[in-house]
Amino acid sequence: MPLPLYLLAVAVFAMGTSEFMLAGLLPAIASDLGVTVGAAGALTSAFAAGMVVGAPLTAALARTLPGRRGLLGSLALFTAAHVAGAVAPNLPALLATRVVAALAAAGFLALALSTAAALVPADRKGRALAVLLSGTTVATVAGVPAGAALGSALGWRAVFWAVAALCLPAALGVLTGVPAGPAPGGGAERTTVRAEFGRLGSPRLATVMLLAALVNAATFTGFTYLAPVVTGTAGLDPSWVPAVLALFGAGSFAGVTAAGRLSDRHPGPVLAAGGALLLAGWPALALLADRPAALLPLVFAQGALSFAVGATLITRVLYEAAGAPALAGACATAALNLGAAAGPLAGAAALDTAAGELAPFWLGGLLVAAALLLAAALRPTTR
């Protein structure tokens, strides 16, 4: 794999840390700002919603810029949003900074996904995606638990400062490692924005995007509200939260790595077997969450399965959107974050049901079941 892919993954690590870090900080943010944990959970949805809206918009605007310039501009805005978030006085202000950060992250990820696909042969998009998304999974292994530990020691605001600082070496990596030429889909050969959007009207593409959104919604529903289960239902000390988040991250790294090797040539078996196991795993977590000996391996397994299935579906999105090179990454970003926006909001509403803090796990199972039923009914192109 080309070196620029790994440098892009460093920046994705910073953004993944930002997107996932709230899973370990929600109780502290809620307490400091005087709101409920469910209300604080809207911060995750705000970030994801900003990415959904921002991905096609920023990708379309950036297509006239050199790829490196668009990536650096997105990183600069992302850094500034985290500085503002670190000093936000209340929840509405913090929500606003999360939306701005998401718009910047959307532009970066959309460009990075398209760049990654353009840097490798057409039949190795899955491998390239796995390298890029390894930044996200390493964030869940190291960045998020480290953020939870830092937040516990110095307060949640310190984590926002740390993410802003993390963007500096990421920007240096993009500056020195990414070619200065036009973005994918740019240059003399580029098609018009209208023509690219016209090529995105495929029902097969819409189906795969919806499946990816449903699976990602299940992932974020369970992951966002994992910390209260660890300290509540499981009865573990709060110091366990970073370790459990790291366990989920280690599983996600294993899952996306496996998917990178299989998703180009054997997506069907990955989706069929992984989807069935993922469906069983969320209810199992809900039923066995009070037993740490069962909870911990299940957290690892769900991380692996969620990212193996999710990454395979995102790879299929890139294949289906190949006719729109500038906007293919935007489609993949939108598919990822439609679920990431809806999942925490649905999970917050589910917290008020009789299932309590375990409700997000049950909801995750329902979302995966919906994806499998839709896949069986519509038989999208996954082979």
PDB file of C-alpha atoms in Angstrom, residues 108-294:
ATOM      1  CA  PHE A 108     -11.459  15.467   4.998  1.00  0.00           C
ATOM      2  CA  LEU A 109     -12.815  11.919   5.065  1.00  0.00           C
ATOM      3  CA  ALA A 110     -14.666  12.272   1.760  1.00  0.00           C
ATOM      4  CA  LEU A 111     -11.489  13.508   0.083  1.00  0.00           C
ATOM      5  CA  ALA A 112      -9.363  10.895   1.855  1.00  0.00           C
ATOM      6  CA  LEU A 113     -11.634   8.029   0.791  1.00  0.00           C
ATOM      7  CA  SER A 114     -11.616   9.161  -2.829  1.00  0.00           C
ATOM      8  CA  THR A 115      -7.848   9.707  -2.678  1.00  0.00           C
ATOM      9  CA  ALA A 116      -7.302   6.252  -1.172  1.00  0.00           C
ATOM     10  CA  ALA A 117      -9.369   4.614  -3.911  1.00  0.00           C
ATOM     11  CA  ALA A 118      -7.426   6.514  -6.592  1.00  0.00           C
ATOM     12  CA  LEU A 119      -4.011   5.532  -5.207  1.00  0.00           C
ATOM     13  CA  VAL A 120      -4.498   1.774  -5.712  1.00  0.00           C
ATOM     14  CA  PRO A 121      -5.627  -0.547  -8.534  1.00  0.00           C
ATOM     15  CA  ALA A 122      -9.379  -0.807  -8.994  1.00  0.00           C
ATOM     16  CA  ASP A 123      -9.562  -4.271  -7.443  1.00  0.00           C
ATOM     17  CA  ARG A 124      -7.803  -3.267  -4.188  1.00  0.00           C
ATOM     18  CA  LYS A 125     -10.198  -0.663  -2.857  1.00  0.00           C
ATOM     19  CA  GLY A 126     -11.052  -2.844   0.122  1.00  0.00           C
ATOM     20  CA  ARG A 127      -7.403  -3.063   1.166  1.00  0.00           C
ATOM     21  CA  ALA A 128      -6.985   0.703   0.783  1.00  0.00           C
ATOM     22  CA  LEU A 129     -10.130   1.340   2.803  1.00  0.00           C
ATOM     23  CA  ALA A 130      -8.878  -0.980   5.532  1.00  0.00           C
ATOM     24  CA  VAL A 131      -5.648   1.023   5.836  1.00  0.00           C
ATOM     25  CA  LEU A 132      -7.550   4.291   6.004  1.00  0.00           C
ATOM     26  CA  LEU A 133     -10.120   3.034   8.495  1.00  0.00           C
ATOM     27  CA  SER A 134      -7.354   1.562  10.626  1.00  0.00           C
ATOM     28  CA  GLY A 135      -6.965   5.151  11.825  1.00  0.00           C
ATOM     29  CA  THR A 136     -10.492   4.955  13.209  1.00  0.00           C
ATOM     30  CA  THR A 137     -10.042   1.554  14.781  1.00  0.00           C
ATOM     31  CA  VAL A 138      -6.710   2.501  16.358  1.00  0.00           C
ATOM     32  CA  ALA A 139      -8.554   5.512  17.748  1.00  0.00           C
ATOM     33  CA  THR A 140     -10.953   3.169  19.507  1.00  0.00           C
ATOM     34  CA  VAL A 141      -8.041   1.038  20.762  1.00  0.00           C
ATOM     35  CA  ALA A 142      -5.771   3.839  21.953  1.00  0.00           C
ATOM     36  CA  GLY A 143      -7.233   7.301  21.403  1.00  0.00           C
ATOM     37  CA  VAL A 144     -10.619   6.825  23.042  1.00  0.00           C
ATOM     38  CA  PRO A 145      -9.390   4.964  26.159  1.00  0.00           C
ATOM     39  CA  ALA A 146      -6.561   7.483  26.507  1.00  0.00           C
ATOM     40  CA  GLY A 147      -9.131  10.245  26.218  1.00  0.00           C
ATOM     41  CA  ALA A 148     -11.267   8.622  28.884  1.00  0.00           C
ATOM     42  CA  ALA A 149      -8.248   8.323  31.179  1.00  0.00           C
ATOM     43  CA  LEU A 150      -7.190  11.926  30.488  1.00  0.00           C
ATOM     44  CA  GLY A 151     -10.742  13.122  31.071  1.00  0.00           C
ATOM     45  CA  SER A 152     -10.886  11.264  34.359  1.00  0.00           C
ATOM     46  CA  ALA A 153      -7.604  12.805  35.487  1.00  0.00           C
ATOM     47  CA  LEU A 154      -7.850  16.352  34.123  1.00  0.00           C
ATOM     48  CA  GLY A 155     -11.469  16.815  33.034  1.00  0.00           C
ATOM     49  CA  TRP A 156     -13.222  16.362  29.712  1.00  0.00           C
ATOM     50  CA  ARG A 157     -12.038  19.738  28.356  1.00  0.00           C
ATOM     51  CA  ALA A 158      -8.444  18.524  28.430  1.00  0.00           C
ATOM     52  CA  VAL A 159      -9.406  15.836  25.910  1.00  0.00           C
ATOM     53  CA  PHE A 160     -10.581  18.461  23.418  1.00  0.00           C
ATOM     54  CA  TRP A 161      -7.255  20.275  23.775  1.00  0.00           C
ATOM     55  CA  ALA A 162      -5.427  16.987  23.222  1.00  0.00           C
ATOM     56  CA  VAL A 163      -7.324  16.260  19.984  1.00  0.00           C
ATOM     57  CA  ALA A 164      -6.512  19.756  18.711  1.00  0.00           C
ATOM     58  CA  ALA A 165      -2.825  19.106  19.421  1.00  0.00           C
ATOM     59  CA  LEU A 166      -3.037  15.718  17.705  1.00  0.00           C
ATOM     60  CA  CYS A 167      -4.026  17.404  14.458  1.00  0.00           C
ATOM     61  CA  LEU A 168      -0.650  19.133  14.129  1.00  0.00           C
ATOM     62  CA  PRO A 169       1.444  16.044  13.280  1.00  0.00           C
ATOM     63  CA  ALA A 170      -1.456  14.808  11.129  1.00  0.00           C
ATOM     64  CA  ALA A 171      -1.301  18.044   9.113  1.00  0.00           C
ATOM     65  CA  LEU A 172       2.464  17.662   8.725  1.00  0.00           C
ATOM     66  CA  GLY A 173       1.947  14.138   7.427  1.00  0.00           C
ATOM     67  CA  VAL A 174      -0.591  15.303   4.841  1.00  0.00           C
ATOM     68  CA  LEU A 175       1.664  18.190   3.792  1.00  0.00           C
ATOM     69  CA  THR A 176       4.703  15.990   3.252  1.00  0.00           C
ATOM     70  CA  GLY A 177       3.094  12.762   2.043  1.00  0.00           C
ATOM     71  CA  VAL A 178       0.014  13.539  -0.063  1.00  0.00           C
ATOM     72  CA  PRO A 179       0.549  14.559  -3.713  1.00  0.00           C
ATOM     73  CA  ALA A 180      -0.239  18.191  -4.507  1.00  0.00           C
ATOM     74  CA  GLY A 181      -2.177  17.333  -7.655  1.00  0.00           C
ATOM     75  CA  PRO A 182      -5.937  17.676  -8.198  1.00  0.00           C
ATOM     76  CA  ALA A 183      -8.398  15.749  -6.082  1.00  0.00           C
ATOM     77  CA  PRO A 184      -9.886  12.553  -7.532  1.00  0.00           C
ATOM     78  CA  GLY A 185     -12.505  13.576 -10.035  1.00  0.00           C
ATOM     79  CA  GLY A 186     -10.792  16.944 -10.512  1.00  0.00           C
ATOM     80  CA  GLY A 187      -8.530  18.203 -13.261  1.00  0.00           C
ATOM     81  CA  ALA A 188      -9.256  18.398 -16.942  1.00  0.00           C
ATOM     82  CA  GLU A 189     -11.057  15.085 -17.007  1.00  0.00           C
ATOM     83  CA  ARG A 190     -13.523  15.922 -14.262  1.00  0.00           C
ATOM     84  CA  THR A 191     -17.234  15.601 -14.874  1.00  0.00           C
ATOM     85  CA  THR A 192     -19.727  18.192 -13.643  1.00  0.00           C
ATOM     86  CA  VAL A 193     -21.205  17.968 -10.164  1.00  0.00           C
ATOM     87  CA  ARG A 194     -24.634  17.436 -11.709  1.00  0.00           C
ATOM     88  CA  ALA A 195     -23.326  14.554 -13.810  1.00  0.00           C
ATOM     89  CA  GLU A 196     -21.721  12.909 -10.777  1.00  0.00           C
ATOM     90  CA  PHE A 197     -24.887  13.235  -8.715  1.00  0.00           C
ATOM     91  CA  GLY A 198     -26.769  11.713 -11.640  1.00  0.00           C
ATOM     92  CA  ARG A 199     -24.520   8.675 -11.508  1.00  0.00           C
ATOM     93  CA  LEU A 200     -25.349   8.206  -7.823  1.00  0.00           C
ATOM     94  CA  GLY A 201     -28.995   7.395  -8.517  1.00  0.00           C
ATOM     95  CA  SER A 202     -28.436   3.642  -8.687  1.00  0.00           C
ATOM     96  CA  PRO A 203     -30.932   1.662  -6.555  1.00  0.00           C
ATOM     97  CA  ARG A 204     -28.120  -0.799  -5.779  1.00  0.00           C
ATOM     98  CA  LEU A 205     -25.985   2.011  -4.362  1.00  0.00           C
ATOM     99  CA  ALA A 206     -28.886   3.326  -2.272  1.00  0.00           C
ATOM    100  CA  THR A 207     -29.515  -0.170  -0.894  1.00  0.00           C
ATOM    101  CA  VAL A 208     -25.910  -0.769   0.138  1.00  0.00           C
ATOM    102  CA  MET A 209     -25.729   2.693   1.724  1.00  0.00           C
ATOM    103  CA  LEU A 210     -28.868   1.958   3.728  1.00  0.00           C
ATOM    104  CA  LEU A 211     -27.490  -1.371   4.900  1.00  0.00           C
ATOM    105  CA  ALA A 212     -24.245   0.322   5.984  1.00  0.00           C
ATOM    106  CA  ALA A 213     -26.220   2.997   7.828  1.00  0.00           C
ATOM    107  CA  LEU A 214     -28.292   0.414   9.723  1.00  0.00           C
ATOM    108  CA  VAL A 215     -25.231  -1.583  10.796  1.00  0.00           C
ATOM    109  CA  ASN A 216     -23.399   1.575  11.846  1.00  0.00           C
ATOM    110  CA  ALA A 217     -26.451   2.758  13.771  1.00  0.00           C
ATOM    111  CA  ALA A 218     -26.334  -0.473  15.752  1.00  0.00           C
ATOM    112  CA  THR A 219     -22.612   0.028  16.398  1.00  0.00           C
ATOM    113  CA  PHE A 220     -23.027   3.575  17.695  1.00  0.00           C
ATOM    114  CA  THR A 221     -26.151   2.751  19.668  1.00  0.00           C
ATOM    115  CA  GLY A 222     -24.285   0.151  21.691  1.00  0.00           C
ATOM    116  CA  PHE A 223     -20.860   1.806  21.835  1.00  0.00           C
ATOM    117  CA  THR A 224     -22.048   5.290  22.859  1.00  0.00           C
ATOM    118  CA  TYR A 225     -23.771   4.000  25.994  1.00  0.00           C
ATOM    119  CA  LEU A 226     -21.250   1.315  26.919  1.00  0.00           C
ATOM    120  CA  ALA A 227     -19.706   3.274  29.827  1.00  0.00           C
ATOM    121  CA  PRO A 228     -22.912   3.406  31.949  1.00  0.00           C
ATOM    122  CA  VAL A 229     -23.327  -0.363  31.540  1.00  0.00           C
ATOM    123  CA  VAL A 230     -19.752  -1.003  32.662  1.00  0.00           C
ATOM    124  CA  THR A 231     -20.163   1.020  35.858  1.00  0.00           C
ATOM    125  CA  GLY A 232     -23.833   0.214  36.399  1.00  0.00           C
ATOM    126  CA  THR A 233     -25.085  -3.195  35.323  1.00  0.00           C
ATOM    127  CA  ALA A 234     -21.652  -4.828  35.393  1.00  0.00           C
ATOM    128  CA  GLY A 235     -20.794  -3.141  38.700  1.00  0.00           C
ATOM    129  CA  LEU A 236     -17.198  -2.402  37.689  1.00  0.00           C
ATOM    130  CA  ASP A 237     -15.151   0.529  38.957  1.00  0.00           C
ATOM    131  CA  PRO A 238     -15.082   3.599  36.651  1.00  0.00           C
ATOM    132  CA  SER A 239     -11.391   2.915  36.058  1.00  0.00           C
ATOM    133  CA  TRP A 240     -12.506  -0.067  33.951  1.00  0.00           C
ATOM    134  CA  VAL A 241     -14.215   2.147  31.358  1.00  0.00           C
ATOM    135  CA  PRO A 242     -11.046   2.963  29.336  1.00  0.00           C
ATOM    136  CA  ALA A 243     -10.063  -0.717  29.322  1.00  0.00           C
ATOM    137  CA  VAL A 244     -13.473  -1.850  28.070  1.00  0.00           C
ATOM    138  CA  LEU A 245     -13.488   0.839  25.375  1.00  0.00           C
ATOM    139  CA  ALA A 246     -10.013  -0.297  24.345  1.00  0.00           C
ATOM    140  CA  LEU A 247     -11.283  -3.865  24.152  1.00  0.00           C
ATOM    141  CA  PHE A 248     -14.028  -2.795  21.757  1.00  0.00           C
ATOM    142  CA  GLY A 249     -11.392  -0.908  19.772  1.00  0.00           C
ATOM    143  CA  ALA A 250      -9.072  -3.904  19.620  1.00  0.00           C
ATOM    144  CA  GLY A 251     -11.934  -5.936  18.231  1.00  0.00           C
ATOM    145  CA  SER A 252     -12.741  -3.249  15.666  1.00  0.00           C
ATOM    146  CA  PHE A 253      -9.112  -3.203  14.491  1.00  0.00           C
ATOM    147  CA  ALA A 254      -9.170  -6.985  14.078  1.00  0.00           C
ATOM    148  CA  GLY A 255     -12.479  -6.796  12.224  1.00  0.00           C
ATOM    149  CA  VAL A 256     -11.511  -4.074   9.769  1.00  0.00           C
ATOM    150  CA  THR A 257      -8.166  -5.776   9.092  1.00  0.00           C
ATOM    151  CA  ALA A 258      -9.903  -9.051   8.264  1.00  0.00           C
ATOM    152  CA  ALA A 259     -12.462  -7.235   6.123  1.00  0.00           C
ATOM    153  CA  GLY A 260      -9.682  -5.509   4.186  1.00  0.00           C
ATOM    154  CA  ARG A 261      -8.344  -8.892   3.114  1.00  0.00           C
ATOM    155  CA  LEU A 262     -11.720 -10.367   2.196  1.00  0.00           C
ATOM    156  CA  SER A 263     -14.101  -7.581   1.166  1.00  0.00           C
ATOM    157  CA  ASP A 264     -12.788  -7.137  -2.398  1.00  0.00           C
ATOM    158  CA  ARG A 265     -13.189 -10.774  -3.448  1.00  0.00           C
ATOM    159  CA  HIS A 266     -15.465 -12.467  -0.907  1.00  0.00           C
ATOM    160  CA  PRO A 267     -17.907  -9.876   0.452  1.00  0.00           C
ATOM    161  CA  GLY A 268     -20.893 -12.236   0.437  1.00  0.00           C
ATOM    162  CA  PRO A 269     -19.548 -14.741   2.988  1.00  0.00           C
ATOM    163  CA  VAL A 270     -18.263 -11.905   5.225  1.00  0.00           C
ATOM    164  CA  LEU A 271     -21.679 -10.261   5.284  1.00  0.00           C
ATOM    165  CA  ALA A 272     -23.648 -13.476   5.696  1.00  0.00           C
ATOM    166  CA  ALA A 273     -21.584 -15.003   8.504  1.00  0.00           C
ATOM    167  CA  GLY A 274     -20.632 -11.715  10.164  1.00  0.00           C
ATOM    168  CA  GLY A 275     -24.175 -10.385  10.011  1.00  0.00           C
ATOM    169  CA  ALA A 276     -25.652 -13.461  11.669  1.00  0.00           C
ATOM    170  CA  LEU A 277     -23.091 -13.377  14.486  1.00  0.00           C
ATOM    171  CA  LEU A 278     -23.543  -9.635  14.927  1.00  0.00           C
ATOM    172  CA  LEU A 279     -27.287 -10.144  15.231  1.00  0.00           C
ATOM    173  CA  ALA A 280     -26.782 -12.663  18.035  1.00  0.00           C
ATOM    174  CA  GLY A 281     -24.148 -10.589  19.821  1.00  0.00           C
ATOM    175  CA  TRP A 282     -26.161  -7.507  20.794  1.00  0.00           C
ATOM    176  CA  PRO A 283     -28.917  -9.393  22.661  1.00  0.00           C
ATOM    177  CA  ALA A 284     -26.225 -11.568  24.240  1.00  0.00           C
ATOM    178  CA  LEU A 285     -24.575  -8.429  25.595  1.00  0.00           C
ATOM    179  CA  ALA A 286     -27.887  -7.256  27.036  1.00  0.00           C
ATOM    180  CA  LEU A 287     -28.525 -10.605  28.732  1.00  0.00           C
ATOM    181  CA  LEU A 288     -25.012 -11.105  30.100  1.00  0.00           C
ATOM    182  CA  ALA A 289     -23.926  -7.549  30.889  1.00  0.00           C
ATOM    183  CA  ASP A 290     -24.119  -8.201  34.636  1.00  0.00           C
ATOM    184  CA  ARG A 291     -21.368 -10.830  34.303  1.00  0.00           C
ATOM    185  CA  PRO A 292     -17.995  -9.212  33.558  1.00  0.00           C
ATOM    186  CA  ALA A 293     -16.503 -12.558  32.498  1.00  0.00           C
ATOM    187  CA  ALA A 294     -19.036 -12.652  29.651  1.00  0.00           C
TER     188      ALA A 294
END
